[in-house]
Coordinates of C-alpha atoms and ligand atoms in Angstrom, one line a residue:
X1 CA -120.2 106.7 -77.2
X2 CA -118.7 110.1 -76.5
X3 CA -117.7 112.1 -79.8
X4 CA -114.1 111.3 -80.7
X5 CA -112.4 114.6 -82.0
X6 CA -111.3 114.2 -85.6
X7 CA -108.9 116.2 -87.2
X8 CA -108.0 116.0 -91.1
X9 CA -104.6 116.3 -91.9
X10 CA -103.0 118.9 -94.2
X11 CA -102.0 116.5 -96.5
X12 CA -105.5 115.7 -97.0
X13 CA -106.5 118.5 -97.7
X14 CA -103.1 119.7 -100.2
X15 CA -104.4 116.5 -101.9
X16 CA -107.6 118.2 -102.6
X17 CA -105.6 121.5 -103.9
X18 CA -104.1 119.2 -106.1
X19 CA -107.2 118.0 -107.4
X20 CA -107.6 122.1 -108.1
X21 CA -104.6 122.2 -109.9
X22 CA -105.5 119.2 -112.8
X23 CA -108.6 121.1 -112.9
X24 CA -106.9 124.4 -113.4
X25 CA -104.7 122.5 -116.0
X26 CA -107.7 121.3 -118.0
X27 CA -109.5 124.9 -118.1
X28 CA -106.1 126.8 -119.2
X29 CA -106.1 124.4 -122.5
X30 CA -109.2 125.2 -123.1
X31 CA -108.5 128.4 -123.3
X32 CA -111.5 130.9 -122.0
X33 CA -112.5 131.4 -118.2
X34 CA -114.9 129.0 -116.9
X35 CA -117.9 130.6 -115.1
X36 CA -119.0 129.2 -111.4
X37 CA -122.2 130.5 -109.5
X38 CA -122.3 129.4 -106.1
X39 CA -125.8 130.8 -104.0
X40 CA -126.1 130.8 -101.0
X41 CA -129.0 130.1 -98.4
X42 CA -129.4 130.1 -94.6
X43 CA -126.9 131.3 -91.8
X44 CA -123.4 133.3 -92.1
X45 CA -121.9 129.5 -91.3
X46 CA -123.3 128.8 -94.4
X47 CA -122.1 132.1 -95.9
X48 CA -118.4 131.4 -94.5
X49 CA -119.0 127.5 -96.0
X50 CA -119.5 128.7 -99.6
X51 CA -116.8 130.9 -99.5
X52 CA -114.5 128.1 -99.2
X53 CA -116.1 126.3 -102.1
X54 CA -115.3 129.6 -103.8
X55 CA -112.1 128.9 -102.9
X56 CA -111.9 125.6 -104.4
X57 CA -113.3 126.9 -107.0
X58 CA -111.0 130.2 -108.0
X59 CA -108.0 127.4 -107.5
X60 CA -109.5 125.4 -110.6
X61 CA -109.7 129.2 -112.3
X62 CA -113.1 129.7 -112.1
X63 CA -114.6 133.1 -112.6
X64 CA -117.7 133.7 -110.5
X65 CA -121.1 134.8 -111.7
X66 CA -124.7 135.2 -110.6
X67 CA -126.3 134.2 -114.1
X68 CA -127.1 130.6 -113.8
X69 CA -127.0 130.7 -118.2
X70 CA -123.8 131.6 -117.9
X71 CA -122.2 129.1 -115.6
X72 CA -120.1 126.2 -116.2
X73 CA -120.7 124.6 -112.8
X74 CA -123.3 125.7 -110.5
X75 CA -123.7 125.2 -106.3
X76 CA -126.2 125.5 -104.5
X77 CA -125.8 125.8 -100.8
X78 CA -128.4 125.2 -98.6
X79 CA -129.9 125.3 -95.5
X80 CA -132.2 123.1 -93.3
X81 CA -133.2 125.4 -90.3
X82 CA -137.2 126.1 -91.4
X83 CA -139.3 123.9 -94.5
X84 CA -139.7 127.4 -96.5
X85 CA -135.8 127.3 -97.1
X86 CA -136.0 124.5 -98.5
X87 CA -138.7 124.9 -100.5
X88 CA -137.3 127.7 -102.5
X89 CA -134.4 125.5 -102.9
X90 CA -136.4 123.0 -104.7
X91 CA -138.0 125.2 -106.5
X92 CA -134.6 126.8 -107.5
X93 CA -132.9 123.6 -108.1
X94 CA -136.4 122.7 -110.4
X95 CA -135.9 126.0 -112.2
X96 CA -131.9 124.6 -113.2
X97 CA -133.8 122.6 -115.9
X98 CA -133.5 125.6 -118.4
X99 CA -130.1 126.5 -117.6
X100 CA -129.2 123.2 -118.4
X101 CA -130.8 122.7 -121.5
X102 CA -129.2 125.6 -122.7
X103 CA -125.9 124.4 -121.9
X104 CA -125.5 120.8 -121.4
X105 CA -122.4 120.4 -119.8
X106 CA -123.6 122.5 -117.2
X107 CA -122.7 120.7 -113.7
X108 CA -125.1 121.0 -110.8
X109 CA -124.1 120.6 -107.1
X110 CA -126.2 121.2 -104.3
X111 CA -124.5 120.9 -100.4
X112 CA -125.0 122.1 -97.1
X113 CA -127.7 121.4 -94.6
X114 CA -130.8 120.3 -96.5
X115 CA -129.1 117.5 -98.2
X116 CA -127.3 116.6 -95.0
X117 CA -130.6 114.6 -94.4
X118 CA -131.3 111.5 -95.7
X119 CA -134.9 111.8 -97.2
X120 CA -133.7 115.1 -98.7
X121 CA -131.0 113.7 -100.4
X122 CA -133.5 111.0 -101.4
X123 CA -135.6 113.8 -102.7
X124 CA -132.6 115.3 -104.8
X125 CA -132.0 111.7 -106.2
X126 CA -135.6 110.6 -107.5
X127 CA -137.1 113.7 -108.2
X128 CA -135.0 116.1 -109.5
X129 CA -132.1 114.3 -112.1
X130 CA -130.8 117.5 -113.0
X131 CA -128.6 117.5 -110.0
X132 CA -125.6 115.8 -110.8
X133 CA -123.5 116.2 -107.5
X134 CA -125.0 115.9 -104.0
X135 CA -122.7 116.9 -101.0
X136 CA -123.3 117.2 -97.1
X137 CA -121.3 119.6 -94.6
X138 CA -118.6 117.3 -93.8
X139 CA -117.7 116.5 -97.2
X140 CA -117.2 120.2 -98.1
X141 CA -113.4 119.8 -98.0
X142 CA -113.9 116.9 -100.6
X143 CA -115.7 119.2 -103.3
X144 CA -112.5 119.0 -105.7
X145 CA -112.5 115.0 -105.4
X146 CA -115.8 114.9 -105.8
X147 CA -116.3 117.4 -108.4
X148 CA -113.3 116.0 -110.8
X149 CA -115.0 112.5 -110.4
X150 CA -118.4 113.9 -111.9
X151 CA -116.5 115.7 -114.6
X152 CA -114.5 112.4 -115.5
X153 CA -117.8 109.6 -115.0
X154 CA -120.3 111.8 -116.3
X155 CA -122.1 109.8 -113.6
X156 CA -124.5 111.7 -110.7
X157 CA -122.5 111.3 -107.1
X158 CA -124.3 111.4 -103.3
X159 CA -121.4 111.9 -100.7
X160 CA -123.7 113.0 -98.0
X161 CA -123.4 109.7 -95.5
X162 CA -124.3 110.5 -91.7
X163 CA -121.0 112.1 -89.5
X164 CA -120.1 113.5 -86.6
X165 CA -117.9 115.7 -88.0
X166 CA -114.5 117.5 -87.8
X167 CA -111.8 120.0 -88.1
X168 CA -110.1 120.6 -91.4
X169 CA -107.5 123.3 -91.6
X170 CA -105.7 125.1 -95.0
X171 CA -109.1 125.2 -97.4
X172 CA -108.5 128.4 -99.5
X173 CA -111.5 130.8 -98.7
X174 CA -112.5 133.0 -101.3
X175 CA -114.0 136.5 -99.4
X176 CA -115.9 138.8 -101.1
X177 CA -117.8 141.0 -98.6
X178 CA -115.2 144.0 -99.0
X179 CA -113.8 145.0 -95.3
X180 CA -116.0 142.9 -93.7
X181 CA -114.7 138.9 -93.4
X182 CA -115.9 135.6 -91.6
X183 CA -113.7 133.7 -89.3
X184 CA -115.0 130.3 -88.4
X185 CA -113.6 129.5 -84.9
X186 CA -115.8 126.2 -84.4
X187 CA -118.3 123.8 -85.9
X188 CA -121.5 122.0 -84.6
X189 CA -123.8 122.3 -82.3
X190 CA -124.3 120.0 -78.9
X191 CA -127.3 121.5 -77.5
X192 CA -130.3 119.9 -78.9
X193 CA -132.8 122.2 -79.3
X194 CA -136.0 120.0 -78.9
X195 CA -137.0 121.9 -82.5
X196 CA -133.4 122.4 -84.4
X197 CA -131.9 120.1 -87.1
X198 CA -128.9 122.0 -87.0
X199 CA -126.8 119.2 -84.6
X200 CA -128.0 115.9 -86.6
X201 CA -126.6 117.8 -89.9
X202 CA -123.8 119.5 -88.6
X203 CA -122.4 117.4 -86.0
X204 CA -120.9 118.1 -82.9
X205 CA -119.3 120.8 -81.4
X206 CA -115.7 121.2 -82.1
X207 CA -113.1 124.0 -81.5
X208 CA -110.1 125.2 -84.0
X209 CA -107.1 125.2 -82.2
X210 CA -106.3 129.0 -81.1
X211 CA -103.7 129.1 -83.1
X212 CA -105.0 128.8 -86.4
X213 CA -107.7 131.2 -85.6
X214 CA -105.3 133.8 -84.1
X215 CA -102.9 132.9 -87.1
X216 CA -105.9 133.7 -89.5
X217 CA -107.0 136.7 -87.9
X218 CA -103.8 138.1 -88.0
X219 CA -104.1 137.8 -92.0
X220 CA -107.4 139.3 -92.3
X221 CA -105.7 142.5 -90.2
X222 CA -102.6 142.3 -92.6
X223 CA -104.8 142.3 -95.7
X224 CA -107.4 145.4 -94.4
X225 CA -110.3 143.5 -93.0
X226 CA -111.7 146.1 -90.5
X227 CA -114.8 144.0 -89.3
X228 CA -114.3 140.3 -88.3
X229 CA -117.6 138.4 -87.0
X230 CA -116.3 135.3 -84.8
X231 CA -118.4 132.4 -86.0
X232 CA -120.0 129.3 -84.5
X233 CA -123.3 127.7 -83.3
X234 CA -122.5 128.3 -79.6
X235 CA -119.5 130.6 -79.2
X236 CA -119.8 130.6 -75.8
X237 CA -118.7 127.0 -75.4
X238 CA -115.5 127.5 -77.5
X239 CA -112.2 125.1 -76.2
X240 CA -114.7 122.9 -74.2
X241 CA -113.3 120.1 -76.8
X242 CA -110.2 121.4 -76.5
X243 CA -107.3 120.3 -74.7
X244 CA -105.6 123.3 -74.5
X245 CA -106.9 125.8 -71.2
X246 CA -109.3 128.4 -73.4
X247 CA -112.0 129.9 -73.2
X248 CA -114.1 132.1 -75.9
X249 CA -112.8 135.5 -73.5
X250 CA -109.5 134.3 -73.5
X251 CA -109.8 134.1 -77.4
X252 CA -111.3 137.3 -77.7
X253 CA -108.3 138.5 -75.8
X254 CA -105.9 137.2 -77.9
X255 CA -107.5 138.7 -80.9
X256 CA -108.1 142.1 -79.6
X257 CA -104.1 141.8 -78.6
X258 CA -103.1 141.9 -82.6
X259 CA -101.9 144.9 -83.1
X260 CA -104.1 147.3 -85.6
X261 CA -107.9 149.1 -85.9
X262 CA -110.3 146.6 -86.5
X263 CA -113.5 145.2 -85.0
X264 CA -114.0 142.2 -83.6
X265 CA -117.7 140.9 -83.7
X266 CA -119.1 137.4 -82.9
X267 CA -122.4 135.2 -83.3
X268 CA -124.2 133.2 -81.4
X269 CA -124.2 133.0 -78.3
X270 CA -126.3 130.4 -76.3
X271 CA -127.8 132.4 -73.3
X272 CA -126.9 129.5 -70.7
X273 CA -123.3 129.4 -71.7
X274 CA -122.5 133.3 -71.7
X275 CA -120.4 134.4 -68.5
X276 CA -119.4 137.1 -66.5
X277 CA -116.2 136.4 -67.5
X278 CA -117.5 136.8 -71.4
X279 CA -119.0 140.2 -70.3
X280 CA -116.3 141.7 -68.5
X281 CA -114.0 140.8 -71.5
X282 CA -115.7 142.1 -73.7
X283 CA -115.8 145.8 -72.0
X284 CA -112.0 145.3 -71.2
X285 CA -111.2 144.8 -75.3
X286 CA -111.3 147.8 -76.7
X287 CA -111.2 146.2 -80.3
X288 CA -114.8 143.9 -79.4
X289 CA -117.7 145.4 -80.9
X290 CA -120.3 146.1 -78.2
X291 CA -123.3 143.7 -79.6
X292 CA -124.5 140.4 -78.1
X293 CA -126.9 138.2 -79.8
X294 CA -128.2 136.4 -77.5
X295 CA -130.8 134.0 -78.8
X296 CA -133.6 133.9 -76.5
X297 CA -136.4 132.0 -78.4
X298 CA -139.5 132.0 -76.0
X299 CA -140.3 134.7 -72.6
X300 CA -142.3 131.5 -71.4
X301 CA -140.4 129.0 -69.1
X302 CA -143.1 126.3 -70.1
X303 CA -141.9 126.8 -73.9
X304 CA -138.5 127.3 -72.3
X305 CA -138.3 123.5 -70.8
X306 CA -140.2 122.2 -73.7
X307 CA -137.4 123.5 -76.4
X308 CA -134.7 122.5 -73.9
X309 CA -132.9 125.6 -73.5
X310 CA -132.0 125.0 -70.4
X311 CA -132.2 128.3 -68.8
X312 CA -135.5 130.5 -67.0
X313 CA -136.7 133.4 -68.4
X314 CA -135.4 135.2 -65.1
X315 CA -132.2 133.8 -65.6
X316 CA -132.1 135.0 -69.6
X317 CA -132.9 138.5 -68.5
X318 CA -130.2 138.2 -65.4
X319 CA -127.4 137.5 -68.0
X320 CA -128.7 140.3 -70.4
X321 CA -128.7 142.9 -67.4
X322 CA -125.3 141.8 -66.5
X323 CA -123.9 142.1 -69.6
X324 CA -125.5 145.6 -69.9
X325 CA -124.0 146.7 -66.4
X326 CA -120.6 146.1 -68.0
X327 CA -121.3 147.7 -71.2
X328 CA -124.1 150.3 -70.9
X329 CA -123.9 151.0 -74.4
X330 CA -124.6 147.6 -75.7
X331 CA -126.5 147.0 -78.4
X332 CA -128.7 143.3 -78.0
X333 CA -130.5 141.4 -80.6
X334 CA -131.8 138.1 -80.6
X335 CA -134.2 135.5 -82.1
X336 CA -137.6 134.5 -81.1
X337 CA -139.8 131.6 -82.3
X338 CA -143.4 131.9 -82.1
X339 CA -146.1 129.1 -82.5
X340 CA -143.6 126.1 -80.8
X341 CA -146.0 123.4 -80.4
X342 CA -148.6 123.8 -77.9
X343 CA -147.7 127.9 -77.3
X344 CA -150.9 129.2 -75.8
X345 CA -151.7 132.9 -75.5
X346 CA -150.5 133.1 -72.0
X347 CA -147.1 131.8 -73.5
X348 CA -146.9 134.1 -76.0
X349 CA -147.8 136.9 -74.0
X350 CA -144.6 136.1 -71.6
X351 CA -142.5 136.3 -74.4
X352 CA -144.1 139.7 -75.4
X353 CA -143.3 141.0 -71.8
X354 CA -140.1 139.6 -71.9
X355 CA -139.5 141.7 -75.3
X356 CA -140.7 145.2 -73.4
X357 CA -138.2 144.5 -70.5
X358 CA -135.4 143.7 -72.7
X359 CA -136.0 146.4 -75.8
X360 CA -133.8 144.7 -78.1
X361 CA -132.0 146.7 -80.7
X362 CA -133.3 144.2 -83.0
X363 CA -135.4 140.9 -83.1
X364 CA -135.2 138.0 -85.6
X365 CA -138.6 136.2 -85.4
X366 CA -139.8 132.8 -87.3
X367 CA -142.7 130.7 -87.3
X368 CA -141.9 127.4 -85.5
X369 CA -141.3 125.1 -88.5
X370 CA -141.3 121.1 -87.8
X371 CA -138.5 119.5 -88.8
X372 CA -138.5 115.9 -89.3
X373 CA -136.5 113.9 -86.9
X374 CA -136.8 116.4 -84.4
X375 CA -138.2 115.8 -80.5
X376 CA -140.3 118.9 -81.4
X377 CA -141.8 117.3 -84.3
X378 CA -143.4 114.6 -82.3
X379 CA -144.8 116.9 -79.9
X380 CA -149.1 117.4 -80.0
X381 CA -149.5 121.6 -81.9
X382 CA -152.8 121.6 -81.5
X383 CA -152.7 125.9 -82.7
X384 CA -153.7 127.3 -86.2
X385 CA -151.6 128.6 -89.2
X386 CA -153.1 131.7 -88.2
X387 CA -153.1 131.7 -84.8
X388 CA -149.9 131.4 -85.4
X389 CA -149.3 134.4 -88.2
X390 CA -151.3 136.3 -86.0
X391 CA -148.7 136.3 -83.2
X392 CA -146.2 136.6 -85.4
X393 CA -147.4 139.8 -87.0
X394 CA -147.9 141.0 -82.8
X395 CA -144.4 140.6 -82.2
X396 CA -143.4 142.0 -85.6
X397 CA -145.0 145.1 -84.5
X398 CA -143.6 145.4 -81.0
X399 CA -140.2 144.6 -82.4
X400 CA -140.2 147.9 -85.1
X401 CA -141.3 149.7 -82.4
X402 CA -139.1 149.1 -79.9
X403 CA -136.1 149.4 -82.7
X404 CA -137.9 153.1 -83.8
X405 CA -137.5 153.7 -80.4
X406 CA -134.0 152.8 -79.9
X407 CA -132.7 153.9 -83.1
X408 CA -134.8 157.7 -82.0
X409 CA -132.1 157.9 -79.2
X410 CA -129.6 157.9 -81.7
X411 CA -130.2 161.1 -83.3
X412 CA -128.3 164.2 -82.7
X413 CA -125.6 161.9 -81.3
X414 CA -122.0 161.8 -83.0
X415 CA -120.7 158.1 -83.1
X416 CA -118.2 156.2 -85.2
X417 CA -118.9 153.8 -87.5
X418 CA -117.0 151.9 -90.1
X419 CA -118.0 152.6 -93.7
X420 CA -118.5 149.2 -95.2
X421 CA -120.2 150.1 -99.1
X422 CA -122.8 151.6 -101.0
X423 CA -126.3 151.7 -101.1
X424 CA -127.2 152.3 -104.8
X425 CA -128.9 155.2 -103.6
X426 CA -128.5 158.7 -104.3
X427 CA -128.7 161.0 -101.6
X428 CA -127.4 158.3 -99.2
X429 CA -125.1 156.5 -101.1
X430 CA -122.8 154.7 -98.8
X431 CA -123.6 152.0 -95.8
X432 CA -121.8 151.8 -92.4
X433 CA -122.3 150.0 -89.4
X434 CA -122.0 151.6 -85.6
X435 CA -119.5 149.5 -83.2
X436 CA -123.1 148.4 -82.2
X437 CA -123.7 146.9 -85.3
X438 CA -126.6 149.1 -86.2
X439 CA -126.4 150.4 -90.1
X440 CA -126.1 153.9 -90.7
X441 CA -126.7 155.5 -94.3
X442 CA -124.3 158.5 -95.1
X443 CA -122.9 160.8 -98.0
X444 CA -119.8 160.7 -98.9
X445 CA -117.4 159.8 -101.4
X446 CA -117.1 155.9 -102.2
X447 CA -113.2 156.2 -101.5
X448 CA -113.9 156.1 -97.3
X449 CA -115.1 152.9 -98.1
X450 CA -113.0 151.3 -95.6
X451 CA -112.2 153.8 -93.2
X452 CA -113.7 154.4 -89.7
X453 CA -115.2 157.7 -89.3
X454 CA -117.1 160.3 -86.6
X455 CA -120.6 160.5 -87.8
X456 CA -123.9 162.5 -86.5
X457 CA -127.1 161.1 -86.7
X458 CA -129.6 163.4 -87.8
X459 CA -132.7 160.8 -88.7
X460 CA -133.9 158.0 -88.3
X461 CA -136.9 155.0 -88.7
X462 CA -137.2 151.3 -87.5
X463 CA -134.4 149.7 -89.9
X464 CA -131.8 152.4 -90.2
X465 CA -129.9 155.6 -89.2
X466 CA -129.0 158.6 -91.3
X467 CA -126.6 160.3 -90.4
X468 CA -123.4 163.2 -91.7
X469 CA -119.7 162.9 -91.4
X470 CA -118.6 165.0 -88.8
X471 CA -116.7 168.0 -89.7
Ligands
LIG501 N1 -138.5 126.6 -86.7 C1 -138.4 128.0 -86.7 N2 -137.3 128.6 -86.4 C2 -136.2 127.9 -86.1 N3 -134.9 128.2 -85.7 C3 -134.2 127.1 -85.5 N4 -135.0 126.0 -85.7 C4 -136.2 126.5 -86.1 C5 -137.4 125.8 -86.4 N5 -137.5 124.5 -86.5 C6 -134.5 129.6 -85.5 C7 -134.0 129.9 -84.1 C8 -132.6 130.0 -84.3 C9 -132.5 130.6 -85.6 C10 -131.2 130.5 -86.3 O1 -133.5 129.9 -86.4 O2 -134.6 131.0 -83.6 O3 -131.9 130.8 -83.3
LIG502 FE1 -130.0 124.8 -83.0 FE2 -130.1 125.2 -80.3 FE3 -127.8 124.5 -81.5 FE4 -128.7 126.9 -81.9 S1 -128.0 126.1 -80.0 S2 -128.0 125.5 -83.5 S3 -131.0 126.6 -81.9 S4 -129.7 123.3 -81.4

């Protein structure tokens, strides 16, 4: 049966604010700030997630920490996409046992995408008792029920049944990144990536209507966000789900249209989904950062058809060329999986050609990981471990080059970028990012934090530019 949009009512969600406000209640009398530590694992989604449970959380008057020994309730967010996520998680989680000891009423939540699956939560619930609260995605907007009824039983709770998902509006989001925030503009994935968990544990696909986003955009520009990163699974198929006529251009459009000097930045894109129309927006808006991640995963159609991507190598680098021919300047990034089951050499070795033709500003690159459940998992992977690494470590090497190269062409140029914090460092003490999304290390006094300014680049390696404030 086709997915039947779902959309939670405010009063739903003031209910849970409510819930916030008995907890608030209860921490005032007992006089001292509670502590909360929230960590996060995985994707910005999952970044943009915890800082809603934040949310909840400063609403009950929480303080926040990153000292487990300290903390009066601790979450742990976590992600799904690869088996070595979750295996720190565990190992994390495992670790809790001290912090817990130390302080008894210490309570324990772990969410997100690893517990979104059944044998995980399984897992959680036979093996490691420390955990008293176990929540999937969709019942993120249910933390404060679910948290007050741990508090009240004393009992463990699992509220992490199987959904399809959908669309909750007026969560309090608790940002912390400085200048930089996360706007959520959809949830869920439809594509079905032979080898990604990510639409059995986050549902469908499913736009916010354009005029909460615009409405929330408009508040991050009144409040001195300078650098908003547009998020979903697959931006490119934002509105499909939506009865209203948009597109994700049209909604770039609208954003750009708010009046004030900001950035607007977006991820990710699925390659068979990006348009002209996308492209030609994007060079139109003078507020849309020039980057395009553009997932590309294999150079090999074979590996292409197998991971059901639905698009040709030829046709990946058409769209990339495209997009480049509106914006020359463009700066394109991707990811890339190596060692999908059955990759040969010849595979790999398209994907290493396909890397040269493109030169990406930067690559992400994984291991294939088999996730249970998946089609990909079923599939025969006849290759090594280290057949595997060693392809890896190929296109490790191919990718710092090709960035050294890139970021070379940078220096002696004058550019602006937006100052977004400091490094720790002494002789280059604050960070900044070009409209390209490429970080540049500078001198200057902490107070630009904040403030765009005209930089030249004077050096450079495979990570980062440095660079001086122009006079
Ligand atoms: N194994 C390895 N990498 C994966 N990704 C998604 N699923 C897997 C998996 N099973 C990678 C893809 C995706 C990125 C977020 O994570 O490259 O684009
Ligand atoms: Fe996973 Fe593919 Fe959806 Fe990305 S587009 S989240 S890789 S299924």
């Amino acid at each position: 049966m086709a997915y039947q949009r779902k959309e939670i009512d405010i009063a739903q969600v003031q209910r849970q604010k409510d819930i916030c406000g008995e907890i608030l209640g209860r921490n005032q009398q007992a006089g001292a700030t509670p502590l909360a530590m929230v960590d996060t694992y995985g994707c910005q989604q999952n970044e943009a997630d915890s800082e809603k449970i934040r949310g909840y959380l400063a609403e009950m008057g929480y303080g926040f920490t990153d000292n487990e020994f300290e903390a009066d309730v601790i979450v742990i967010n976590t992600c799904a996409v690869r088996e070595h996520a979750e295996m720190r998680v565990l190992g994390n989680v495992g670790a809790l046992n001290h912090s817990k000891k130390a302080r008894p009423s210490q309570i324990i939540a772990v969410c997100g995408c690893m517990v979104q699956q059944e044998h995980m939560a399984q897992k959680i619930k036979m093996s490691y008792p420390v955990v008293d609260l176990v929540f999937g995605p969709h019942e993120l907007w249910r933390f404060p029920e679910h948290l007050k009824a741990v508090m009240d039983s004393h009992k463990r709770r699992f509220a992490a049944a199987a959904d399809e998902g959908a669309v909750i509006e007026g969560m309090p989001i608790h940002r912390d990144r400085g200048v930089k925030a996360w706007l959520s503009i959809m949830y869920g994935c439809n594509n079905f990536c032979s080898y990604c968990i990510v639409p059995y544990v986050r549902g469908r696909e499913r736009s916010r209507h354009p005029e909460e986003i615009l409405k929330e955009a408009r508040e991050l520009v009144a409040a001195g966000y300078k650098d908003i990163t547009l998020l979903g699974q697959n931006v490119n198929s934002y509105g499909k789900d939506l009865e209203e006529d948009v597109d994700f251009a049209d909604l770039i459009r609208m954003i750009n249209d708010i009046p004030g000097d900001f950035l607007i930045r977006f991820m990710t894109s699925h390659p068979k989904d990006a348009t002209e129309k996308l492209f030609k927006t994007m060079a139109e808006c003078e507020k849309c950062a020039h980057q395009l991640h553009l997932p590309v995963q294999s150079g090999s159609d074979r590996i292409l058809k197998l991971m059901n991507r639905v698009y040709t190598r030829e046709k990946y680098i058409e769209k990339a060329r495209l997009a480049r021919s509106y914006m020359p300047d463009l700066v394109v990034t991707t990811d890339i999986i190596v060692g999908f089951p059955g990759e040969t050499e010849a595979d790999f070795a398209d994907t290493l050609s396909l890397c040269e033709e493109i030169r990406y500003d930067a690559m992400f690159t994984f291991i294939y990981s088999k996730r249970q459940g998946t089609p990909a998992a079923t599939m025969p992977d006849p290759y090594t471990r280290a057949d595997k690494q060693r392809h890896f470590d190929a296109l490790m090497e191919l990718s710092n080059t090709i960035s050294g190269e890139k970021h070379k062409e940078y220096e002696g140029k004058t550019l602006r970028v937006l100052i977004d914090g400091e490094t720790g460092k002494d002789e280059y003490n604050l960070s900044s990012r070009t409209n390209g999304g490429r970080l540049v290390h500078l001198k200057g006094d902490r107070s630009l934090i904040g403030q765009f300014v005209e930089v030249e680049i004077v050096s450079s390696n495979n990570w980062a530019l440095y660079g001086r404030i122009a006079p």
